[in-house]
mmCIF file of C-alpha atoms and ligand atoms in Angstrom:
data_model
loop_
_atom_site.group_PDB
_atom_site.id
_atom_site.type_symbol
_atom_site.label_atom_id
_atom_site.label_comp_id
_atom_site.label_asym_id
_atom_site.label_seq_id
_atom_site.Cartn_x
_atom_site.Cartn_y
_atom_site.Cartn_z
ATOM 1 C CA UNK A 1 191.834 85.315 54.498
ATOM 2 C CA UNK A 2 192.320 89.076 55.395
ATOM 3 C CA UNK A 3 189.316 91.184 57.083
ATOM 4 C CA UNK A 4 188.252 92.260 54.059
ATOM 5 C CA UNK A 5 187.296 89.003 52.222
ATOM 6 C CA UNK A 6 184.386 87.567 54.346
ATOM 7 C CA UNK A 7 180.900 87.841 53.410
ATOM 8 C CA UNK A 8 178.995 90.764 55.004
ATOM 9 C CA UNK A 9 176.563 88.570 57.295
ATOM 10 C CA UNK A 10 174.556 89.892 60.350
ATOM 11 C CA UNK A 11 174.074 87.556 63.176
ATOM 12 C CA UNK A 12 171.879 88.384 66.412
ATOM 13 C CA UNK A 13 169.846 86.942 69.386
ATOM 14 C CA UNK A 14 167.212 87.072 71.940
ATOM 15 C CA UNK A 15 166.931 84.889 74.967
ATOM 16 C CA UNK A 16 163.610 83.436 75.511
ATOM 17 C CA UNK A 17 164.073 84.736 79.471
ATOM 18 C CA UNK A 18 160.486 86.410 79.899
ATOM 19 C CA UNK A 19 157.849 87.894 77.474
ATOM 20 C CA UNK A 20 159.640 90.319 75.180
ATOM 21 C CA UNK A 21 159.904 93.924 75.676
ATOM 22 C CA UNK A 22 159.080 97.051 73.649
ATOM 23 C CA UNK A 23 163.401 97.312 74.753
ATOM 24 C CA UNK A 24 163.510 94.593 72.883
ATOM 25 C CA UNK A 25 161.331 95.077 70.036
ATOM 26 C CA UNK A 26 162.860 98.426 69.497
ATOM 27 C CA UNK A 27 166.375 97.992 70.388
ATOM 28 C CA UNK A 28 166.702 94.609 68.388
ATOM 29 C CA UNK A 29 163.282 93.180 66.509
ATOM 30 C CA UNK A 30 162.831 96.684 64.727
ATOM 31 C CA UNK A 31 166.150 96.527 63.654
ATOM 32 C CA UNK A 32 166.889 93.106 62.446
ATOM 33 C CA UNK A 33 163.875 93.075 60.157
ATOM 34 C CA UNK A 34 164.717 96.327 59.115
ATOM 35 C CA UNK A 35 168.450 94.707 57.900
ATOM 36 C CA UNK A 36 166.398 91.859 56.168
ATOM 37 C CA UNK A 37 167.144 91.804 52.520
ATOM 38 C CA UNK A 38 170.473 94.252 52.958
ATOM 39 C CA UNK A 39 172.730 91.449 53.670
ATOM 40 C CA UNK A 40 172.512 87.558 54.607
ATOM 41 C CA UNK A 41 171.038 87.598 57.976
ATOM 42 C CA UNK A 42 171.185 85.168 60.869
ATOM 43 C CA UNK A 43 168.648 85.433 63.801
ATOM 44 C CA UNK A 44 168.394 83.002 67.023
ATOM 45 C CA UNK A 45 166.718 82.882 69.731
ATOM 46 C CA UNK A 46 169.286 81.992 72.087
ATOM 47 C CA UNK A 47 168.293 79.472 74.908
ATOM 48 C CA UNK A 48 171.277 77.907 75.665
ATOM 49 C CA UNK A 49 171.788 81.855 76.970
ATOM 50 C CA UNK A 50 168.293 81.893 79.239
ATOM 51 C CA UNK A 51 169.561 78.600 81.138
ATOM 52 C CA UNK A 52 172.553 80.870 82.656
ATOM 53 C CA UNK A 53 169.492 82.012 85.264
ATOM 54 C CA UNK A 54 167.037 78.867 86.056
ATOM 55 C CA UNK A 55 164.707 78.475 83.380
ATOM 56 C CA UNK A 56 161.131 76.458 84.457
ATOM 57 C CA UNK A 57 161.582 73.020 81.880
ATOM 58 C CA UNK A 58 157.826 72.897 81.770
ATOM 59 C CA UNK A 59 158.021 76.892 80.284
ATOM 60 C CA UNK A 60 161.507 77.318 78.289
ATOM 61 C CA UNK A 61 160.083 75.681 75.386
ATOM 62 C CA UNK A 62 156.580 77.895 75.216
ATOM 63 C CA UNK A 63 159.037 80.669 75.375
ATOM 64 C CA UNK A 64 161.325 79.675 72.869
ATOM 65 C CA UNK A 65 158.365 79.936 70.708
ATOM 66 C CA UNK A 66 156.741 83.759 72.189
ATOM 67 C CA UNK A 67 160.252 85.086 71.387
ATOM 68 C CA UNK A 68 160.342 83.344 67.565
ATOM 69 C CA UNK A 69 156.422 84.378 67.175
ATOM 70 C CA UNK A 70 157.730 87.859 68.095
ATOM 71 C CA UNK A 71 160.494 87.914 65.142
ATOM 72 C CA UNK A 72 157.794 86.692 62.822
ATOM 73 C CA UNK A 73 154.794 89.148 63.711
ATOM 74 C CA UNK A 74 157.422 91.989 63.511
ATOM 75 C CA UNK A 75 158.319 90.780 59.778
ATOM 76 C CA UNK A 76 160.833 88.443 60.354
ATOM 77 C CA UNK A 77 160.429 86.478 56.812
ATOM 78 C CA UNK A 78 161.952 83.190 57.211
ATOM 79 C CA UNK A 79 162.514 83.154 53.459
ATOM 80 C CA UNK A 80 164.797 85.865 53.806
ATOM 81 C CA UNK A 81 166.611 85.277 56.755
ATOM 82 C CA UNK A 82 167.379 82.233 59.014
ATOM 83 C CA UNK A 83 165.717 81.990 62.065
ATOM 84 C CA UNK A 84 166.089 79.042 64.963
ATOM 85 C CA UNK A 85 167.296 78.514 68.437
ATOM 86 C CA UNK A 86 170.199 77.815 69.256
ATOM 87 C CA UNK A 87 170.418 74.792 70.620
ATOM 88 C CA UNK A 88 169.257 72.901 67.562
ATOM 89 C CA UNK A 89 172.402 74.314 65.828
ATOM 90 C CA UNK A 90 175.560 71.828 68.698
ATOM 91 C CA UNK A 91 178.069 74.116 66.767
ATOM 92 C CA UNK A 92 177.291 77.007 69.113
ATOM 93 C CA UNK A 93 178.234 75.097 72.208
ATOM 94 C CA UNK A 94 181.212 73.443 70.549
ATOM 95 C CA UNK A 95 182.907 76.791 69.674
ATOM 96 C CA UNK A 96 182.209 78.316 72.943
ATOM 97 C CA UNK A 97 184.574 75.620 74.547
ATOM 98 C CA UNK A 98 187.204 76.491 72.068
ATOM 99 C CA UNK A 99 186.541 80.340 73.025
ATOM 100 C CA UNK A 100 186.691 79.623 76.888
ATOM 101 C CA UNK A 101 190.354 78.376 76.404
ATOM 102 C CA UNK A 102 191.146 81.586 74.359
ATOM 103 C CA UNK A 103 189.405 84.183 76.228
ATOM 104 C CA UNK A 104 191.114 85.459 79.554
ATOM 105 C CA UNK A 105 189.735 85.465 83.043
ATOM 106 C CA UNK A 106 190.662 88.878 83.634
ATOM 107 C CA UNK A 107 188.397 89.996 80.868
ATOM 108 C CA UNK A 108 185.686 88.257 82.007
ATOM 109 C CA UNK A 109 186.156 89.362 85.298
ATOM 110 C CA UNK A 110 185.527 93.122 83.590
ATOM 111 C CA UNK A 111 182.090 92.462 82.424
ATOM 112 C CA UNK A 112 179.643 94.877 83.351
ATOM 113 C CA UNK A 113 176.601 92.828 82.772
ATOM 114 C CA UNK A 114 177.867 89.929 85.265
ATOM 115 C CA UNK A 115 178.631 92.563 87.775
ATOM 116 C CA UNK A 116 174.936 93.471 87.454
ATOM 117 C CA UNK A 117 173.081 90.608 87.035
ATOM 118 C CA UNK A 118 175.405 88.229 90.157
ATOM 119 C CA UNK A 119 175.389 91.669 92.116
ATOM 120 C CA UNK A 120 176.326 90.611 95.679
ATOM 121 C CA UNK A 121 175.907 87.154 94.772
ATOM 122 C CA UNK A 122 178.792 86.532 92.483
ATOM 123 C CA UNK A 123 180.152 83.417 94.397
ATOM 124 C CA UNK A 124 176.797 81.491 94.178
ATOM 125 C CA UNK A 125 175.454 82.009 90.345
ATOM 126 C CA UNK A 126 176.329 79.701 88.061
ATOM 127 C CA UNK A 127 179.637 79.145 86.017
ATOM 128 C CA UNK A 128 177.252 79.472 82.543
ATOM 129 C CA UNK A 129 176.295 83.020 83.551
ATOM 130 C CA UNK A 130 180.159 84.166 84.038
ATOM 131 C CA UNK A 131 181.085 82.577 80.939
ATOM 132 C CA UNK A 132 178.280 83.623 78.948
ATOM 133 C CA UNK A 133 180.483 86.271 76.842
ATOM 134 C CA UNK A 134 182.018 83.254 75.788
ATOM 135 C CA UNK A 135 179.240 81.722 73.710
ATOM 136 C CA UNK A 136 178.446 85.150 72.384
ATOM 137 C CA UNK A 137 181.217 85.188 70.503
ATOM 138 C CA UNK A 138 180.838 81.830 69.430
ATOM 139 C CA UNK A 139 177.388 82.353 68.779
ATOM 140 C CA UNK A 140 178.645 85.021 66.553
ATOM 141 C CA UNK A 141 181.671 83.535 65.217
ATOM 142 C CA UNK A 142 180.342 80.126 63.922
ATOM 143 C CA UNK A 143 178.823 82.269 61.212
ATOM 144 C CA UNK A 144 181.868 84.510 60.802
ATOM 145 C CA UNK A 145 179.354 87.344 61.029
ATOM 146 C CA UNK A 146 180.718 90.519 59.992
ATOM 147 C CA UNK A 147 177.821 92.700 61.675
ATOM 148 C CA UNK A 148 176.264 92.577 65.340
ATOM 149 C CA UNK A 149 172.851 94.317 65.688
ATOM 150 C CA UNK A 150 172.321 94.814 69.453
ATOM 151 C CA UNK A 151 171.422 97.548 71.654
ATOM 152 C CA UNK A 152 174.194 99.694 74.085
ATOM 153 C CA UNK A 153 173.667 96.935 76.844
ATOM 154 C CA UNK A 154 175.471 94.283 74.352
ATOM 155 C CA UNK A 155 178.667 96.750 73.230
ATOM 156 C CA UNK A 156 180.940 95.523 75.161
ATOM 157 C CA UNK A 157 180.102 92.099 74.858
ATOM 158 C CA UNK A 158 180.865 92.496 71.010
ATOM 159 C CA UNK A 159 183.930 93.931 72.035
ATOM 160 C CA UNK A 160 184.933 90.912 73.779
ATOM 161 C CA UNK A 161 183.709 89.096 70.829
ATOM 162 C CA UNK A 162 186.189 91.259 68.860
ATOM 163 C CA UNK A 163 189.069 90.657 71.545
ATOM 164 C CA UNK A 164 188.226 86.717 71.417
ATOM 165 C CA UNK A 165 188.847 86.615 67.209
ATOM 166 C CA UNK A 166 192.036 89.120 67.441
ATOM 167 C CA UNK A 167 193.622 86.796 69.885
ATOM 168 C CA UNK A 168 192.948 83.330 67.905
ATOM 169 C CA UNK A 169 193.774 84.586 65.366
ATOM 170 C CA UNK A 170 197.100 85.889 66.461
ATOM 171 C CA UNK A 171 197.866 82.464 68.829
ATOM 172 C CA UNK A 172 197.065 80.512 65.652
ATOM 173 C CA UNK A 173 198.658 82.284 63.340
ATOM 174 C CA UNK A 174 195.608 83.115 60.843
ATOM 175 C CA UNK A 175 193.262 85.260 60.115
ATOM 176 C CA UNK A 176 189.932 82.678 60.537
ATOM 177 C CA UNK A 177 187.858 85.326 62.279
ATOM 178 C CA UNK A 178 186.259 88.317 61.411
ATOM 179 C CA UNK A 179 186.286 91.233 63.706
ATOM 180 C CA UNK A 180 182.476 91.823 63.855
ATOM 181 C CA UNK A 181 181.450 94.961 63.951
ATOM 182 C CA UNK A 182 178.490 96.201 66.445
ATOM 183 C CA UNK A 183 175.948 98.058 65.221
ATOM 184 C CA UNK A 184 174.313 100.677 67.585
ATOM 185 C CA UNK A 185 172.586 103.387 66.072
ATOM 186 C CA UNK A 186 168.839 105.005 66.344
ATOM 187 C CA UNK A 187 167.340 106.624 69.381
ATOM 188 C CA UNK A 188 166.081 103.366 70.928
ATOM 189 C CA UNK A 189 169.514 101.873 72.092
ATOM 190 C CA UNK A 190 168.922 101.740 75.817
ATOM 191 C CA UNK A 191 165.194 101.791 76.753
ATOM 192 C CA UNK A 192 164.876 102.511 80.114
ATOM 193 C CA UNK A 193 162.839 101.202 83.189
ATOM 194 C CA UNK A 194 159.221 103.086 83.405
ATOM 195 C CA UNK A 195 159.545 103.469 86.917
ATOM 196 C CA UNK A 196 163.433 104.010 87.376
ATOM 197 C CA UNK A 197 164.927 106.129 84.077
ATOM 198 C CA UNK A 198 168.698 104.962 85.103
ATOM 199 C CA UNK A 199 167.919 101.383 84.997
ATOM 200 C CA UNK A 200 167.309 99.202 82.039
ATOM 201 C CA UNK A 201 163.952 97.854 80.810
ATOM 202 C CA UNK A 202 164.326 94.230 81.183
ATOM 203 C CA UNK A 203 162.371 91.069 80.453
ATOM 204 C CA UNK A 204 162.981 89.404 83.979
ATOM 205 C CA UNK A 205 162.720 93.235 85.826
ATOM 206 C CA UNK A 206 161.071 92.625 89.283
ATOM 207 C CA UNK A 207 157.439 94.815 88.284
ATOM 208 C CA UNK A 208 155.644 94.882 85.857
ATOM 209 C CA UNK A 209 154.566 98.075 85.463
ATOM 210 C CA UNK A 210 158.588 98.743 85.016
ATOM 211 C CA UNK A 211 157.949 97.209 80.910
ATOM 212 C CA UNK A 212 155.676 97.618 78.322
ATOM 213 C CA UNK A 213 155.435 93.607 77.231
ATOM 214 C CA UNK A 214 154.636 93.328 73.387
ATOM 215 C CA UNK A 215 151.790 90.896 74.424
ATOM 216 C CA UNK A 216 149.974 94.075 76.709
ATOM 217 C CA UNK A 217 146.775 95.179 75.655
ATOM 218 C CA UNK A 218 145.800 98.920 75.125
ATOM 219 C CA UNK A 219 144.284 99.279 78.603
ATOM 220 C CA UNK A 220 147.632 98.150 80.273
ATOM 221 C CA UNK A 221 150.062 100.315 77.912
ATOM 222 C CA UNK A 222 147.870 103.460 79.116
ATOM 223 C CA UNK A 223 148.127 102.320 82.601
ATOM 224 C CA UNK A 224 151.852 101.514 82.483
ATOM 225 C CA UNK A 225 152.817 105.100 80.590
ATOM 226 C CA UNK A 226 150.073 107.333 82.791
ATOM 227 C CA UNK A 227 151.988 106.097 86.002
ATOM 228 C CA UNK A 228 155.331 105.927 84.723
ATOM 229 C CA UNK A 229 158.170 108.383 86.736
ATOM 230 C CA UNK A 230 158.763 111.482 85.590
ATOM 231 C CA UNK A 231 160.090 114.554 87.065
ATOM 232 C CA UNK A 232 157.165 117.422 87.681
ATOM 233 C CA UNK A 233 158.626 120.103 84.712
ATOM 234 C CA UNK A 234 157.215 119.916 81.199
ATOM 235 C CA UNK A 235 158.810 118.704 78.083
ATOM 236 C CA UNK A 236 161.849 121.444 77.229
ATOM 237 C CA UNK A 237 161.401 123.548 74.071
ATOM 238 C CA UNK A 238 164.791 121.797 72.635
ATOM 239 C CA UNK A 239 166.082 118.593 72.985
ATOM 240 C CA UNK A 240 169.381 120.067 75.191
ATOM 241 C CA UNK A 241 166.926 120.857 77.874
ATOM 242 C CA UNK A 242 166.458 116.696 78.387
ATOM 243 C CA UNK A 243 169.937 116.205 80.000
ATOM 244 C CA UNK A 244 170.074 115.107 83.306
ATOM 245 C CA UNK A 245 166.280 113.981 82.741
ATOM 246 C CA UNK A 246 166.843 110.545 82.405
ATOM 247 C CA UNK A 247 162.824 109.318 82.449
ATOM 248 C CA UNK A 248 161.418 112.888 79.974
ATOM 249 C CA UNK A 249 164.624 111.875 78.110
ATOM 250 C CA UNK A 250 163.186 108.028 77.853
ATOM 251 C CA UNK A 251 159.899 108.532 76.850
ATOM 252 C CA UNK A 252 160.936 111.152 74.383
ATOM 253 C CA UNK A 253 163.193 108.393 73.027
ATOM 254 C CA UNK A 254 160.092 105.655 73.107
ATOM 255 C CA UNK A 255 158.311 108.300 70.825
ATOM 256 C CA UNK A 256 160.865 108.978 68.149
ATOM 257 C CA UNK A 257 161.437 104.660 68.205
ATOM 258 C CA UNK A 258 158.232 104.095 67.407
ATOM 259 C CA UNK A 259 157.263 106.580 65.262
ATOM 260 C CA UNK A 260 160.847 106.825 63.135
ATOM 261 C CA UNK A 261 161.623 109.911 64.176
ATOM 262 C CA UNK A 262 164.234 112.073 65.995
ATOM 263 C CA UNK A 263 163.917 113.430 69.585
ATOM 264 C CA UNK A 264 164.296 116.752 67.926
ATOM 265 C CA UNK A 265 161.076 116.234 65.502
ATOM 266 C CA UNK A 266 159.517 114.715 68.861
ATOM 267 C CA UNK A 267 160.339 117.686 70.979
ATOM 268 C CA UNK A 268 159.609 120.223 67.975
ATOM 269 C CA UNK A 269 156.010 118.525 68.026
ATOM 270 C CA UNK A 270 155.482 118.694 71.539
ATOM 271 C CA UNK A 271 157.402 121.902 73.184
ATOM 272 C CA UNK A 272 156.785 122.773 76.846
ATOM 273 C CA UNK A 273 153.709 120.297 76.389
ATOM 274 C CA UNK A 274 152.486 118.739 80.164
ATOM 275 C CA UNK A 275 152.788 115.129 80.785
ATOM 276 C CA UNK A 276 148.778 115.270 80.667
ATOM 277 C CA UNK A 277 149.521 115.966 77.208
ATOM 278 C CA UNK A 278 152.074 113.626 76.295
ATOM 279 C CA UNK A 279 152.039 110.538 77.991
ATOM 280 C CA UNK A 280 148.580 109.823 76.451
ATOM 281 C CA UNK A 281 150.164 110.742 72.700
ATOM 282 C CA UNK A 282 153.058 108.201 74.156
ATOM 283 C CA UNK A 283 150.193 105.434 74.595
ATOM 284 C CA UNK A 284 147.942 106.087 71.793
ATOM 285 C CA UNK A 285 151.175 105.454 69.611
ATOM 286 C CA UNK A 286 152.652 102.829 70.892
ATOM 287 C CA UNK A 287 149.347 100.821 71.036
ATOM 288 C CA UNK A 288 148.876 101.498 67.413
ATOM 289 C CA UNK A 289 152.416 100.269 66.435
ATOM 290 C CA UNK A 290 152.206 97.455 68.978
ATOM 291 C CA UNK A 291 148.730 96.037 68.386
ATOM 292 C CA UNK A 292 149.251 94.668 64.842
ATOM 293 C CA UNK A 293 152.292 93.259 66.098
ATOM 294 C CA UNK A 294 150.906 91.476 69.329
ATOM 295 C CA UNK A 295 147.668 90.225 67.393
ATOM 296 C CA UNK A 296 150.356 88.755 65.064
ATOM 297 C CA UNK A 297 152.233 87.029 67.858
ATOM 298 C CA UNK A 298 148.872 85.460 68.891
ATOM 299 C CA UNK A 299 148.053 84.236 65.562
ATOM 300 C CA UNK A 300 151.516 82.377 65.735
ATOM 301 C CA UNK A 301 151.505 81.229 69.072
ATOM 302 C CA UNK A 302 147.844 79.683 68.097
ATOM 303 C CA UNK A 303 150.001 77.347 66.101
ATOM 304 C CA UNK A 304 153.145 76.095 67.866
ATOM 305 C CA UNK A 305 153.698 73.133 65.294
ATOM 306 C CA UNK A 306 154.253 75.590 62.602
ATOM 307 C CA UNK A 307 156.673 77.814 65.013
ATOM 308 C CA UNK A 308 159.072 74.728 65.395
ATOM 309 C CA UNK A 309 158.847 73.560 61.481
ATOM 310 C CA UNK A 310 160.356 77.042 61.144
ATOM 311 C CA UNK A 311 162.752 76.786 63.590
ATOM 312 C CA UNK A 312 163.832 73.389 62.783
ATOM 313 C CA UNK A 313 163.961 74.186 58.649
ATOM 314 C CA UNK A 314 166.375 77.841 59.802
ATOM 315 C CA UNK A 315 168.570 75.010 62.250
ATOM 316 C CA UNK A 316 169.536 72.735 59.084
ATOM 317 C CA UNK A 317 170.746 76.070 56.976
ATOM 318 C CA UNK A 318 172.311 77.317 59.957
ATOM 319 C CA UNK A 319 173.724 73.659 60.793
ATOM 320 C CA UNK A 320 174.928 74.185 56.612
ATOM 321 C CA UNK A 321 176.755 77.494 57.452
ATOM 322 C CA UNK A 322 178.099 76.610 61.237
ATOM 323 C CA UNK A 323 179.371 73.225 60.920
ATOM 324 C CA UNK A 324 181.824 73.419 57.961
ATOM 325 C CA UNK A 325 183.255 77.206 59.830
ATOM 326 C CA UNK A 326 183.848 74.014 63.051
ATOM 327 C CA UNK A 327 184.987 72.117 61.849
ATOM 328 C CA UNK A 328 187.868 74.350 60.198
ATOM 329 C CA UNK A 329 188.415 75.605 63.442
ATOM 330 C CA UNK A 330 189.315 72.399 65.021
ATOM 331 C CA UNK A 331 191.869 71.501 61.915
ATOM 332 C CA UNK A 332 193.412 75.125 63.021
ATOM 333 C CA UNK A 333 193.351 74.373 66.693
ATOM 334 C CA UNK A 334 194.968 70.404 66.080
ATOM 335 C CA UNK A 335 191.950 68.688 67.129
ATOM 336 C CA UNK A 336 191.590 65.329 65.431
ATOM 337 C CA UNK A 337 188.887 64.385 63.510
ATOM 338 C CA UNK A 338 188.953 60.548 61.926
ATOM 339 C CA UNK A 339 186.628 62.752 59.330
ATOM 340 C CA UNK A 340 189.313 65.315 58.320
ATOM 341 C CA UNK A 341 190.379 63.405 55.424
ATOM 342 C CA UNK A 342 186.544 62.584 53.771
HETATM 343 N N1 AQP B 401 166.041 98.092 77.323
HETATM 344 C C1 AQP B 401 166.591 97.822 76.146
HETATM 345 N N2 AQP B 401 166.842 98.811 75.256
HETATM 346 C C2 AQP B 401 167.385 98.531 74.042
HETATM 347 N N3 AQP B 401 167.734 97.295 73.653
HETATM 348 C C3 AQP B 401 167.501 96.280 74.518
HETATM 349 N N4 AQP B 401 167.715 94.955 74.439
HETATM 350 C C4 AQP B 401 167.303 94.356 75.576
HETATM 351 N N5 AQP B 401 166.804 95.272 76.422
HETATM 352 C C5 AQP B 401 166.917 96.477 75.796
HETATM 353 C C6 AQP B 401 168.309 94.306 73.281
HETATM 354 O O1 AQP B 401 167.553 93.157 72.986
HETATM 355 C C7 AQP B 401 168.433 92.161 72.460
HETATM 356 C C8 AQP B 401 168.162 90.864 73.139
HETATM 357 O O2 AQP B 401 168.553 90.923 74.469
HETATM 358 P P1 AQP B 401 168.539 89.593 75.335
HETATM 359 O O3 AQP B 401 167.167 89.159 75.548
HETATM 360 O O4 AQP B 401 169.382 88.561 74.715
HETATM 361 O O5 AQP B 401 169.292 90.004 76.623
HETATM 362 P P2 AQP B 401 169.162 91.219 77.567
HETATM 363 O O6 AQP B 401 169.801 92.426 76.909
HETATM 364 O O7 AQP B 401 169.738 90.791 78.874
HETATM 365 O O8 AQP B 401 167.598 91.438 77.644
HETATM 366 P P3 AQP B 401 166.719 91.623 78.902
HETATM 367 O O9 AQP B 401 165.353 91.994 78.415
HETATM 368 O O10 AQP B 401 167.365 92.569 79.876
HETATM 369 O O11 AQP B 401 166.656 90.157 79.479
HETATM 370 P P4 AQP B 401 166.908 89.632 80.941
HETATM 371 O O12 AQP B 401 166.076 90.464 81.855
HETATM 372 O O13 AQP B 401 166.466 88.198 80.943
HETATM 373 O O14 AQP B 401 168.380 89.753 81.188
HETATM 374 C C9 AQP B 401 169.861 92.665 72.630
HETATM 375 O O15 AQP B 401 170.302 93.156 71.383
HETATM 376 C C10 AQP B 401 169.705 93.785 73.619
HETATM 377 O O16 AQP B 401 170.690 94.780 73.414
#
């Protein structure tokens, strides 16, 4: 098989590690459903990723749900794509083995996001969230996806995911494994922290008045945007005159997300407006795209039986693509199966 022969196939994920963000809604939701229908897609909600941090048992599986209710409301149609978590689909976990005996410490050892999230407390967090790159790629590799949605925190996870296939393939001998391709493009690819414009907007941030949660009503989303940091000048007149403004530069970037624009068209709506101008224009927006969404959500969430026939009916086709692509890979690796010859 050479690289150009496999089917163009998106694959992407969420971990159900907090209520969802509008960084997540617009730096992966917004996007996936807007690659529906282009090619076969493949979205997960990814909980065998959450568990890397402790998870509450009596929660994980109400949140497994919020995140697929989220994909849904935002027009995830499971008709069109698959959708289930991930560990309904064993194939995931089996790969990832495989992977940590191809992948190299020393690369792991250069990932940015552990360095973050262990921080000064590398030597007591657990094994899953060092070798989490690891079931990324198999995450991504049991479908021999060709194209990775994610936002800039992700890149160089993909490009481990990319390192991972180039050496299997090379100790095997084969070409098995695409070399997926991230895709990172829009002006919502790192949403940053309300209250701190160099730090990401995160699910599990300390406060929340740091995120705009897709499940906040109107009242909080005016709140959240009326306090959020900026620096005293008012917008530029051109979008050159946001460098080195990391939190104007954010919410200029919120705007244009939402509203499927540019930061240019933003700033050539707004020039030299006040913050008294534009953080209510932020709010008014963003509860008008958000509502309809987060009513959605509810309306799901009202009905959690129907939330896992959906994610159990996307597990068997993704069981249907994943196993087969495992089952190869253990033939390539010399792995017995008494099933090989059946
Ligand atoms: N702030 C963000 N801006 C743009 N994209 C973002 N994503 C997350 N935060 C932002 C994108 O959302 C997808 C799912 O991410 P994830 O939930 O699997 O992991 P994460 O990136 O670690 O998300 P969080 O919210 O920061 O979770 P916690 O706090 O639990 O670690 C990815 O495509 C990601 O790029």
């Amino acid at each position: 098989m050479n690289q150009t022969s496999f089917t163009p196939r998106v694959f992407s994920g969420i971990k159900p590690s907090g209520g969802l963000t509008l960084g997540n809604y617009l730096g992966a939701i917004k996007r996936f459903v807007g690659m529906q229908g282009q090619m076969e897609t493949i979205y997960c909600v990814v909980d065998m990723h959450a568990i890397t941090v402790w998870q509450d048992p009596k929660e994980l599986a109400n949140m497994t749900r919020e995140v697929a209710a989220g994909y849904l409301a935002a027009g995830l149609d499971p008709s069109q794509s698959i959708l289930f978590n991930q560990s309904q689909v064993a194939a995931h976990a089996e790969l990832a083995w495989i992977f940590n005996c191809v992948a190299r410490v020393g690369w792991m050892n250069r990932m940015t996001q552990f360095k973050d999230k262990a921080g000064s407390n590398a030597e007591k967090v657990s094994l899953g969230l060092y070798a989490y790159p690891a079931l990324m790629a198999a995450d991504i590799l049991i479908y021999q996806a060709t194209h990775v949605p994610v936002g800039e925190d992700q890149k160089q996870h993909v490009e481990l995911t990319r390192d991972i296939a180039a050496k299997f393939n090379h100790d095997f001998k084969t070409d098995f494994f695409p070399l997926t391709e991230p895709v990172i493009e829009g002006p919502a690819m790192r949403i940053m922290n309300l209250r701190d414009g160099t730090k990401k907007m995160s699910k599990s941030g300390e406060s929340d008045m740091e995120r705009i949660n897709m499940t906040d009503d109107a009242d909080k989303i005016a709140k959240k945007f009326k306090k959020a940091k900026t620096d005293p000048e008012p917008l530029p007149e051109t979008v050159e005159g946001l460098k080195d403004r990391p939190e104007a530069r954010n919410l200029v970037e919120i705007y244009a997300a939402l509203n499927d624009m540019t930061p240019e068209a933003v700033i050539a709506e707004y020039p030299g407006a006040g913050w008294g101008t534009f953080k209510p224009a932020l709010a008014d927006l963003a509860v008008a795209k958000l509502a309809p969404i987060s009513e959605e959500m509810a309306r799901f969430m009202a009905d959690p039986a129907e939330i896992d026939r959906i994610l159990g009916e996307g597990a068997e086709k993704a069981r249907a693509i994943a196993n087969p692509i495992l089952r190869d890979t253990y033939d390539i690796v010399g792995l017995l199966r008494s099933d090989a010859t059946r």
